[in-house]
Coordinates of C-alpha atoms in Angstrom, one line a residue:
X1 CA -3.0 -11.3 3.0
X2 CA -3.4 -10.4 7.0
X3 CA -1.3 -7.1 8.1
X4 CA -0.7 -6.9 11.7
X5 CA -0.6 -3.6 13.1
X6 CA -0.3 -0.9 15.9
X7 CA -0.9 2.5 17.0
X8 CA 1.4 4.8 18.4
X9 CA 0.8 8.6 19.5
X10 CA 3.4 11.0 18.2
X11 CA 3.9 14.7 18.1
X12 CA 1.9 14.6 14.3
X13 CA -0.9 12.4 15.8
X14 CA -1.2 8.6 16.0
X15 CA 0.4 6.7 13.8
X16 CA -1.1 3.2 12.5
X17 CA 2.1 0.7 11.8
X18 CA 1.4 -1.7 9.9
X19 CA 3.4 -4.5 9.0
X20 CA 3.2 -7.6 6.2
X21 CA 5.6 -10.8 7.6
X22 CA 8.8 -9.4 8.7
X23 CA 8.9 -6.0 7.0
X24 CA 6.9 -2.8 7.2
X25 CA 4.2 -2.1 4.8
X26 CA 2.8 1.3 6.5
X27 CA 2.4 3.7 8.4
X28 CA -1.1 5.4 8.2
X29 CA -2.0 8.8 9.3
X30 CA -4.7 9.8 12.1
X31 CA -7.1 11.0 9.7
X32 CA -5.6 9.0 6.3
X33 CA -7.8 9.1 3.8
X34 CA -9.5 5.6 3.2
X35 CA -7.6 3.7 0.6
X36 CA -5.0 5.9 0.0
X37 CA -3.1 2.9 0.9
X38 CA -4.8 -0.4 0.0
X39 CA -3.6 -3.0 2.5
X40 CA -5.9 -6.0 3.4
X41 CA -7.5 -6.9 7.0
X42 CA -5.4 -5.9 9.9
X43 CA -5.5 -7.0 13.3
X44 CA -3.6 -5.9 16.0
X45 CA -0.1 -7.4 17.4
X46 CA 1.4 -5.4 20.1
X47 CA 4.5 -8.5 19.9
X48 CA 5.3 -8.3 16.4
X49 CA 9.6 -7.5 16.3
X50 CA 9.1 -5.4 13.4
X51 CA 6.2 -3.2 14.3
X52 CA 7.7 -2.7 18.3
X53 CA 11.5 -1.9 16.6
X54 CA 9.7 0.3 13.9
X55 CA 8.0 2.5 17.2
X56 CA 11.6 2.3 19.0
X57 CA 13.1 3.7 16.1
X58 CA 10.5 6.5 15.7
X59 CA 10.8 7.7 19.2
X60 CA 14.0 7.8 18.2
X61 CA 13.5 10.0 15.1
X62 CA 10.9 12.4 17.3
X63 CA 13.4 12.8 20.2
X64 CA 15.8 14.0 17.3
X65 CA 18.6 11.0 18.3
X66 CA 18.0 9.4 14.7
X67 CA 18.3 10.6 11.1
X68 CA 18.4 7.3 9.4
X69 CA 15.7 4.4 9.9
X70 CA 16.8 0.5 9.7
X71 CA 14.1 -1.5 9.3
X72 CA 13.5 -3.6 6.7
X73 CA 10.0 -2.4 4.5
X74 CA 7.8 -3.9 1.9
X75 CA 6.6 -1.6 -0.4
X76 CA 3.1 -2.6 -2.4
X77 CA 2.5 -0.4 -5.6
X78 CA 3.1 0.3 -9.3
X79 CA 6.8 -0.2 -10.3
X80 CA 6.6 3.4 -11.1
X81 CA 5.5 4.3 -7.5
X82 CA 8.0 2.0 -6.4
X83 CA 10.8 3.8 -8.6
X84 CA 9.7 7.1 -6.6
X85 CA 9.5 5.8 -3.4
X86 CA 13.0 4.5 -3.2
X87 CA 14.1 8.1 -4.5
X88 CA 12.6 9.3 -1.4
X89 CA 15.0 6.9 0.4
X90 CA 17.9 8.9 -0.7
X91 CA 16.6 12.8 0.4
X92 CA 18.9 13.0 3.3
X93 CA 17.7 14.1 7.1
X94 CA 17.6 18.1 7.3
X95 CA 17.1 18.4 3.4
X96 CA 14.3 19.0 0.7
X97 CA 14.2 17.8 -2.9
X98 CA 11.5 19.4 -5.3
X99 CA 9.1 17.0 -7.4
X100 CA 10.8 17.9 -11.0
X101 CA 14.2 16.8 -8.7
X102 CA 12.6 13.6 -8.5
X103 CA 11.6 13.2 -11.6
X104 CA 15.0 14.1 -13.0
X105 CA 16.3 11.5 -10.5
X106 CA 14.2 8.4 -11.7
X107 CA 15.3 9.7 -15.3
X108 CA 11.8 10.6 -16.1
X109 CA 12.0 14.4 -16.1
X110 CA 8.3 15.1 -17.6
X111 CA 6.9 13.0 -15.1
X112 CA 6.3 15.8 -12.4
X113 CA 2.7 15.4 -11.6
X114 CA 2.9 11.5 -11.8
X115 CA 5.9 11.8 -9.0
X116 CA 3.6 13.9 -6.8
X117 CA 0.5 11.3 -7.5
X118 CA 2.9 8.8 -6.3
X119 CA 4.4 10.7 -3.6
X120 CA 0.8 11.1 -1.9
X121 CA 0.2 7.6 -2.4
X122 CA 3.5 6.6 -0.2
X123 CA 2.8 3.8 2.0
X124 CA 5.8 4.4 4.8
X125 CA 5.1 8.3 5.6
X126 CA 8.3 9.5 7.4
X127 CA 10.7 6.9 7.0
X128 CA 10.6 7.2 3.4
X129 CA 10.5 11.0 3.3
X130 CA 8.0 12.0 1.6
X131 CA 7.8 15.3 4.0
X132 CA 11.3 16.5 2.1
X133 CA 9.3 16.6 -1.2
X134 CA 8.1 20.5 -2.0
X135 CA 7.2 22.3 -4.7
X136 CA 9.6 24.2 -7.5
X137 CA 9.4 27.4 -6.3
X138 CA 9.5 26.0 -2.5
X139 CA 6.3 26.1 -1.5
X140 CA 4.9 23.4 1.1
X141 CA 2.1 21.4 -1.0
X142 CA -0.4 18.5 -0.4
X143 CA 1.0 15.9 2.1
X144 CA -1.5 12.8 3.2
X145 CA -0.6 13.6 7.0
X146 CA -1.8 17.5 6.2
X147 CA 0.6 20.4 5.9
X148 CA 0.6 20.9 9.9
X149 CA 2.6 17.8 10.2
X150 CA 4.9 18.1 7.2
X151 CA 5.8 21.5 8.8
X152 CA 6.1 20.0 12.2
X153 CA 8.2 16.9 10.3
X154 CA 10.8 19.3 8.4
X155 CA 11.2 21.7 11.7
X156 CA 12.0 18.9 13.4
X157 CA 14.7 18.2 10.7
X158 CA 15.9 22.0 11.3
X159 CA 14.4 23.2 8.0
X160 CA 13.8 27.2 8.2
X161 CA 10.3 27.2 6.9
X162 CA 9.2 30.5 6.7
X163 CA 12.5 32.8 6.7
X164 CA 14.7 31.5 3.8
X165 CA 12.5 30.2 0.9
X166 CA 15.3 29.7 -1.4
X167 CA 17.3 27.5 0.5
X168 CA 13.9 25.5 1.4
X169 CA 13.5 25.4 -2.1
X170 CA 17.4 23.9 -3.1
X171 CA 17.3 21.4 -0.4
X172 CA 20.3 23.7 1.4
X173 CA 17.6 25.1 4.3
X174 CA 19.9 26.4 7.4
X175 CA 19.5 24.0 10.7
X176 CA 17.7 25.5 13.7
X177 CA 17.2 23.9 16.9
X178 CA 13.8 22.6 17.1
X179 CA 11.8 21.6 20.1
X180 CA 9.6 18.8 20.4
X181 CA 7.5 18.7 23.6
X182 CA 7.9 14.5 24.1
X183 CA 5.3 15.0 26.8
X184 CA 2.9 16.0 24.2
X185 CA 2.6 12.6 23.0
X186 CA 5.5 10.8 21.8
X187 CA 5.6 8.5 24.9
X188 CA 5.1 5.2 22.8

């Protein structure tokens, strides 16, 4: 199958969307690891609706005027990774869910480190959140876009990082204004 695909700059770096049909399959990190996400040959389509609505809607997110994305997506994995991926769908903007909350969610509570495997395998990085996923204690842990930009994704959301651990931890973080230089590269 032929993905067509974009790149966009944004405040975490350029982003590859990439889209299968009429839905989006992914969006692919500067420096993604190869095959972290198995899609087949891309080329690039700076007219496809879904990939130019998908960048609209972004800008959107980085300018901090949208909380919720609507575009339709396609994800390819396990049904498992599936399961966990539409979990991720449900974290709402400005809050944090731990893995073992995931787990629980998907009614597999001893499935901890198979919801992380999953969650580092997500194909659609930031509009299914996997940036709200941290660790039990509260701790900021592996993310495929590196820990820079899953800080820079949750400040943007207004999640005290640093100062208030526990409410990072129970997904009740207090809101802080965040600024996001948009001349900095979130011009797409």
């Amino acid at each position: 199958m032929e993905y067509d695909c974009i790149v966009v700059p944004s405040p975490v770096g350029e982003l590859t969307l990439v889209a299968r049909g009429a839905a989006l399959a992914a969006i692919l990190w500067e420096n993604d690891k190869p095959n972290r996400v198995r899609l087949g040959e891309m080329r690039a389509d700076d007219g496809c609706a879904v990939l130019l609505e998908t960048a609209r809607q972004l800008r959107e997110y980085f300018a901090g005027t949208r909380q919720q994305f609507e575009v339709p997506l396609d994800f390819a994995g396990t049904p498992f990774q599936q399961e966990v991926w539409r979990a991720l769908l449900t974290i709402p903007y400005g809050q944090t869910r731990s893995y073992g909350e995931i787990a629980r969610q998907i009614g597999r509570p001893a499935a901890v480190r198979a919801v992380g495997a999953a969650n580092g395998k997500n194909p659609i990085s930031i509009i299914a959140p996997c940036h709200r996923v941290i660790g039990a204690t509260g701790e900021l842990t592996g993310f495929a876009g590196g820990l820079h930009a899953k800080e820079t994704l949750l400040a943007l959301e207004g999640i005290a990082l640093s100062s208030d651990r526990e409410a990072l931890k129970t997904g009740h973080a207090r809101r802080r204004a965040v600024h996001v230089d948009l001349a900095q590269g979130c011009l797409f």
